[in-house]
XYZ file of C-alpha atoms in Angstrom:
279
model
C 30.357 -24.581 41.872
C 29.495 -26.721 45.073
C 29.080 -29.823 42.909
C 32.495 -29.137 41.258
C 34.036 -28.665 44.805
C 32.354 -31.750 46.380
C 33.744 -33.988 43.628
C 37.288 -32.161 43.836
C 37.306 -33.285 47.380
C 40.272 -36.009 48.056
C 38.210 -37.292 51.295
C 34.561 -37.794 49.918
C 32.349 -38.483 52.789
C 29.028 -40.384 53.223
C 27.602 -37.234 53.743
C 29.426 -35.358 50.636
C 27.748 -38.093 48.879
C 24.267 -37.286 49.970
C 24.939 -33.518 49.362
C 26.363 -34.337 45.752
C 23.103 -36.450 45.425
C 20.864 -33.414 46.202
C 22.714 -31.101 43.870
C 22.808 -33.598 40.970
C 19.222 -33.607 41.155
C 18.505 -29.996 41.480
C 21.067 -29.865 38.498
C 18.822 -32.109 36.500
C 15.679 -30.344 37.633
C 17.172 -26.923 36.194
C 18.099 -28.949 32.734
C 21.810 -28.154 33.629
C 22.952 -30.993 31.294
C 21.619 -29.229 28.460
C 22.521 -25.475 29.581
C 24.967 -24.848 27.116
C 23.364 -26.384 23.726
C 20.291 -24.626 25.177
C 22.429 -21.363 25.407
C 24.083 -22.221 21.844
C 20.760 -22.512 20.217
C 19.270 -19.209 21.552
C 22.306 -17.293 20.716
C 22.286 -19.035 16.784
C 18.483 -18.200 16.677
C 19.243 -14.673 17.266
C 21.585 -14.240 14.856
C 24.819 -14.584 16.751
C 27.343 -17.062 14.811
C 28.429 -19.910 16.527
C 32.393 -18.761 16.338
C 31.453 -15.759 18.683
C 29.571 -17.991 21.174
C 32.599 -17.529 23.467
C 33.722 -14.034 22.889
C 33.514 -11.621 25.727
C 30.413 -8.868 25.418
C 33.213 -6.263 25.389
C 34.286 -7.427 22.042
C 30.686 -7.418 20.386
C 29.010 -4.457 18.875
C 26.302 -2.772 20.227
C 23.515 -4.819 18.127
C 25.286 -8.131 18.944
C 25.178 -7.362 22.688
C 21.291 -6.460 22.603
C 21.237 -10.108 20.721
C 22.873 -11.633 23.655
C 20.983 -9.865 26.579
C 17.789 -10.979 24.781
C 19.064 -14.893 24.827
C 19.819 -14.501 28.061
C 16.208 -13.223 29.010
C 14.954 -16.455 27.073
C 17.149 -18.793 28.683
C 16.169 -20.914 31.350
C 12.516 -20.919 30.428
C 11.339 -18.285 32.855
C 7.933 -18.178 34.046
C 7.492 -14.552 33.439
C 9.093 -13.062 30.525
C 8.810 -9.016 29.887
C 9.864 -7.994 26.575
C 10.386 -4.121 25.534
C 10.806 -3.531 22.012
C 12.396 -7.074 21.415
C 12.452 -6.693 17.532
C 14.673 -3.346 17.689
C 17.715 -4.172 15.800
C 16.329 -7.096 14.413
C 16.777 -8.644 10.528
C 13.884 -10.171 9.215
C 14.737 -13.559 9.405
C 15.870 -13.359 13.375
C 12.195 -11.679 13.734
C 10.621 -14.593 12.121
C 12.821 -17.015 14.320
C 11.642 -15.052 17.869
C 7.826 -14.928 16.491
C 8.075 -18.698 16.219
C 10.028 -19.003 19.778
C 7.376 -16.945 21.516
C 4.632 -18.128 19.976
C 5.601 -21.994 21.266
C 6.715 -20.537 24.610
C 4.632 -22.282 27.482
C 4.737 -19.060 30.149
C 3.598 -15.648 30.251
C 5.159 -12.661 28.047
C 4.225 -9.328 28.242
C 5.510 -7.263 24.953
C 5.741 -3.471 24.542
C 6.299 -3.196 20.730
C 5.733 -1.260 17.640
C 5.782 -3.760 15.433
C 2.062 -4.759 14.430
C 2.873 -7.984 12.304
C 5.368 -9.209 15.353
C 2.169 -8.390 17.941
C -0.225 -10.401 15.436
C 1.818 -13.217 15.293
C 2.619 -13.621 19.097
C -0.122 -12.086 21.148
C -3.091 -13.916 22.226
C -4.299 -10.862 24.529
C -4.071 -7.139 24.109
C -3.838 -4.631 26.936
C -5.099 -0.754 25.883
C -4.065 1.966 28.120
C -6.100 5.148 26.561
C -8.655 7.946 27.856
C -6.947 7.029 31.216
C -8.076 3.614 31.572
C -6.686 0.238 30.977
C -8.551 -2.333 29.008
C -7.941 -6.233 28.046
C -8.817 -7.663 25.126
C -8.797 -11.219 24.385
C -7.196 -11.317 20.496
C -4.204 -10.140 18.773
C -3.147 -6.519 17.684
C -5.665 -6.517 14.756
C -8.667 -8.161 16.572
C -7.848 -4.788 19.233
C -7.863 -2.577 16.493
C -10.972 -3.695 14.789
C -12.603 -3.838 18.158
C -11.734 -0.572 19.316
C -12.578 1.015 15.894
C -16.315 -0.613 16.282
C -16.520 0.404 19.930
C -15.427 3.882 18.883
C -18.297 4.384 15.919
C -20.694 2.742 18.194
C -20.191 5.742 20.557
C -20.054 8.086 17.868
C -23.551 6.520 16.541
C -24.971 6.752 19.826
C -24.211 9.883 20.839
C -25.670 11.368 17.260
C -28.556 9.829 17.924
C -29.078 11.104 21.466
C -28.272 14.860 19.710
C -30.907 14.352 17.398
C -33.680 13.223 20.053
C -32.582 16.488 22.053
C -32.992 18.479 19.020
C -36.641 17.094 18.193
C -37.335 17.572 22.298
C -36.203 20.837 22.193
C -37.661 21.928 18.859
C -41.077 20.311 20.633
C -40.969 22.277 23.630
C -40.209 25.763 21.829
C -43.077 25.438 19.562
C -45.885 24.141 22.109
C -44.833 25.360 25.263
C -47.382 28.279 24.958
C -50.029 25.886 23.823
C -52.470 24.809 26.561
C -53.681 21.863 24.633
C -49.807 20.592 24.111
C -49.383 21.186 27.846
C -49.248 17.777 29.040
C -47.071 16.563 26.210
C -44.620 19.450 26.631
C -44.435 18.681 30.436
C -43.384 14.876 29.034
C -40.885 16.300 26.876
C -39.392 18.389 29.531
C -38.853 15.367 31.697
C -37.549 13.142 28.874
C -35.028 16.065 27.888
C -33.824 16.443 31.495
C -33.288 12.411 31.588
C -31.608 12.549 28.177
C -27.987 11.813 28.834
C -25.487 12.317 25.978
C -21.685 11.118 27.335
C -19.000 13.126 25.537
C -16.558 11.057 23.805
C -13.226 11.845 25.298
C -10.227 12.370 22.721
C -7.506 9.994 22.679
C -4.594 10.547 24.754
C -2.498 8.747 22.156
C -0.107 11.077 20.328
C 0.849 10.343 16.579
C 3.904 11.758 15.127
C 3.703 13.175 11.660
C 6.346 13.526 9.088
C 5.434 16.102 6.573
C 7.421 17.075 3.518
C 7.333 20.173 1.828
C 9.002 19.776 -1.831
C 9.962 22.911 -3.920
C 8.166 21.589 -6.606
C 5.906 18.762 -7.738
C 7.791 15.593 -8.759
C 7.345 14.057 -12.030
C 6.522 10.323 -12.405
C 10.057 9.189 -12.248
C 11.796 9.463 -9.093
C 14.698 7.451 -9.149
C 16.612 4.860 -11.650
C 19.337 2.791 -10.701
C 21.244 0.691 -13.082
C 24.195 -1.822 -13.166
C 24.933 -0.696 -9.319
C 27.681 -2.937 -7.500
C 29.612 -2.445 -4.367
C 32.196 -4.587 -2.623
C 33.922 -3.798 0.480
C 37.667 -3.366 1.118
C 37.939 -6.978 2.526
C 36.531 -8.085 -0.913
C 33.144 -8.889 0.441
C 30.313 -8.224 -2.608
C 27.503 -6.268 -0.950
C 25.470 -6.183 -4.395
C 26.123 -6.727 -7.681
C 24.514 -5.267 -11.020
C 21.474 -4.135 -9.053
C 18.756 -2.671 -11.339
C 15.435 -0.990 -10.614
C 13.265 2.380 -11.032
C 11.095 4.344 -8.610
C 8.110 5.839 -10.052
C 5.579 8.271 -8.248
C 3.352 7.081 -5.457
C 5.600 3.858 -5.361
C 5.823 2.375 -1.842
C 8.716 0.116 -1.768
C 10.587 -2.525 0.808
C 14.165 -3.291 1.034
C 14.929 -6.641 2.401
C 18.519 -7.921 2.788
C 20.372 -10.696 5.034
C 23.227 -8.315 5.253
C 22.790 -4.987 6.986
C 25.940 -3.703 5.476
C 24.609 -4.018 2.155
C 21.160 -2.036 3.000
C 23.410 0.802 4.162
C 25.773 0.844 1.315
C 23.090 0.835 -1.319
C 21.153 3.779 0.706
C 24.385 5.587 1.295
C 24.927 5.525 -2.420
C 21.773 6.531 -3.206
C 22.018 9.517 -1.003
C 25.459 10.740 -2.567
C 27.323 9.705 0.286
C 29.457 6.855 -0.818
C 30.789 5.685 -4.125
C 29.528 2.901 -6.026
C 32.065 0.154 -8.027
C 29.692 0.660 -11.042
C 26.415 2.097 -11.923
């Protein structure tokens, strides 16, 4: 604003020229000439269509507002970036874009996320908060998980060996405590038992949610059959056409779509809350 005000003055003095020069230098350092194109690139990458780049925030839906705020956080190449569940409400294509962007990001990023694949793709270090302690691992989520599980197994093995050793010492002391010929050995075993330290493995402070369904009867092999399913919106947009698939017992299926409305409609139809056009 100062820069624009200076250039708008009718009587532009030498002092104004020096001030304008300083502002131009600062503007260039902040990459001001590319500000609009950089903002547009971030918005497009995060799934905000170009036609909405100048839309008021009050006119955007909730998910779009979150994407705009994420673009705002990324804008300006900040030195420190804190992201709390950044993949929430993002489709797969946008998550992949964000992974690539953050992987090439030059500065520090702190991420809290439940998305293990996202963490594996982006993170170079992992902070583990458990047992009342904070530990830093050099590596992504998978490296941390494997390392922590290995450390836990080693602790369990060491404890098992120590407990076995304690039983051996206690058994020896019990058997030969009254034997004069074994008194020195018994005394030695007692000292070893006193020095034996068995560390308790503290239970994890993490709470893992569990979802348990109790069916009225055991299901058969055929769970769901979808045949010739089609759905078009009231404004004429085709969500899907002639969809066919079977779901059998123990199948594990992921549904992917570029259009979240299509995904919502599919599951609403399957649940009996929406009527299909056909199928």
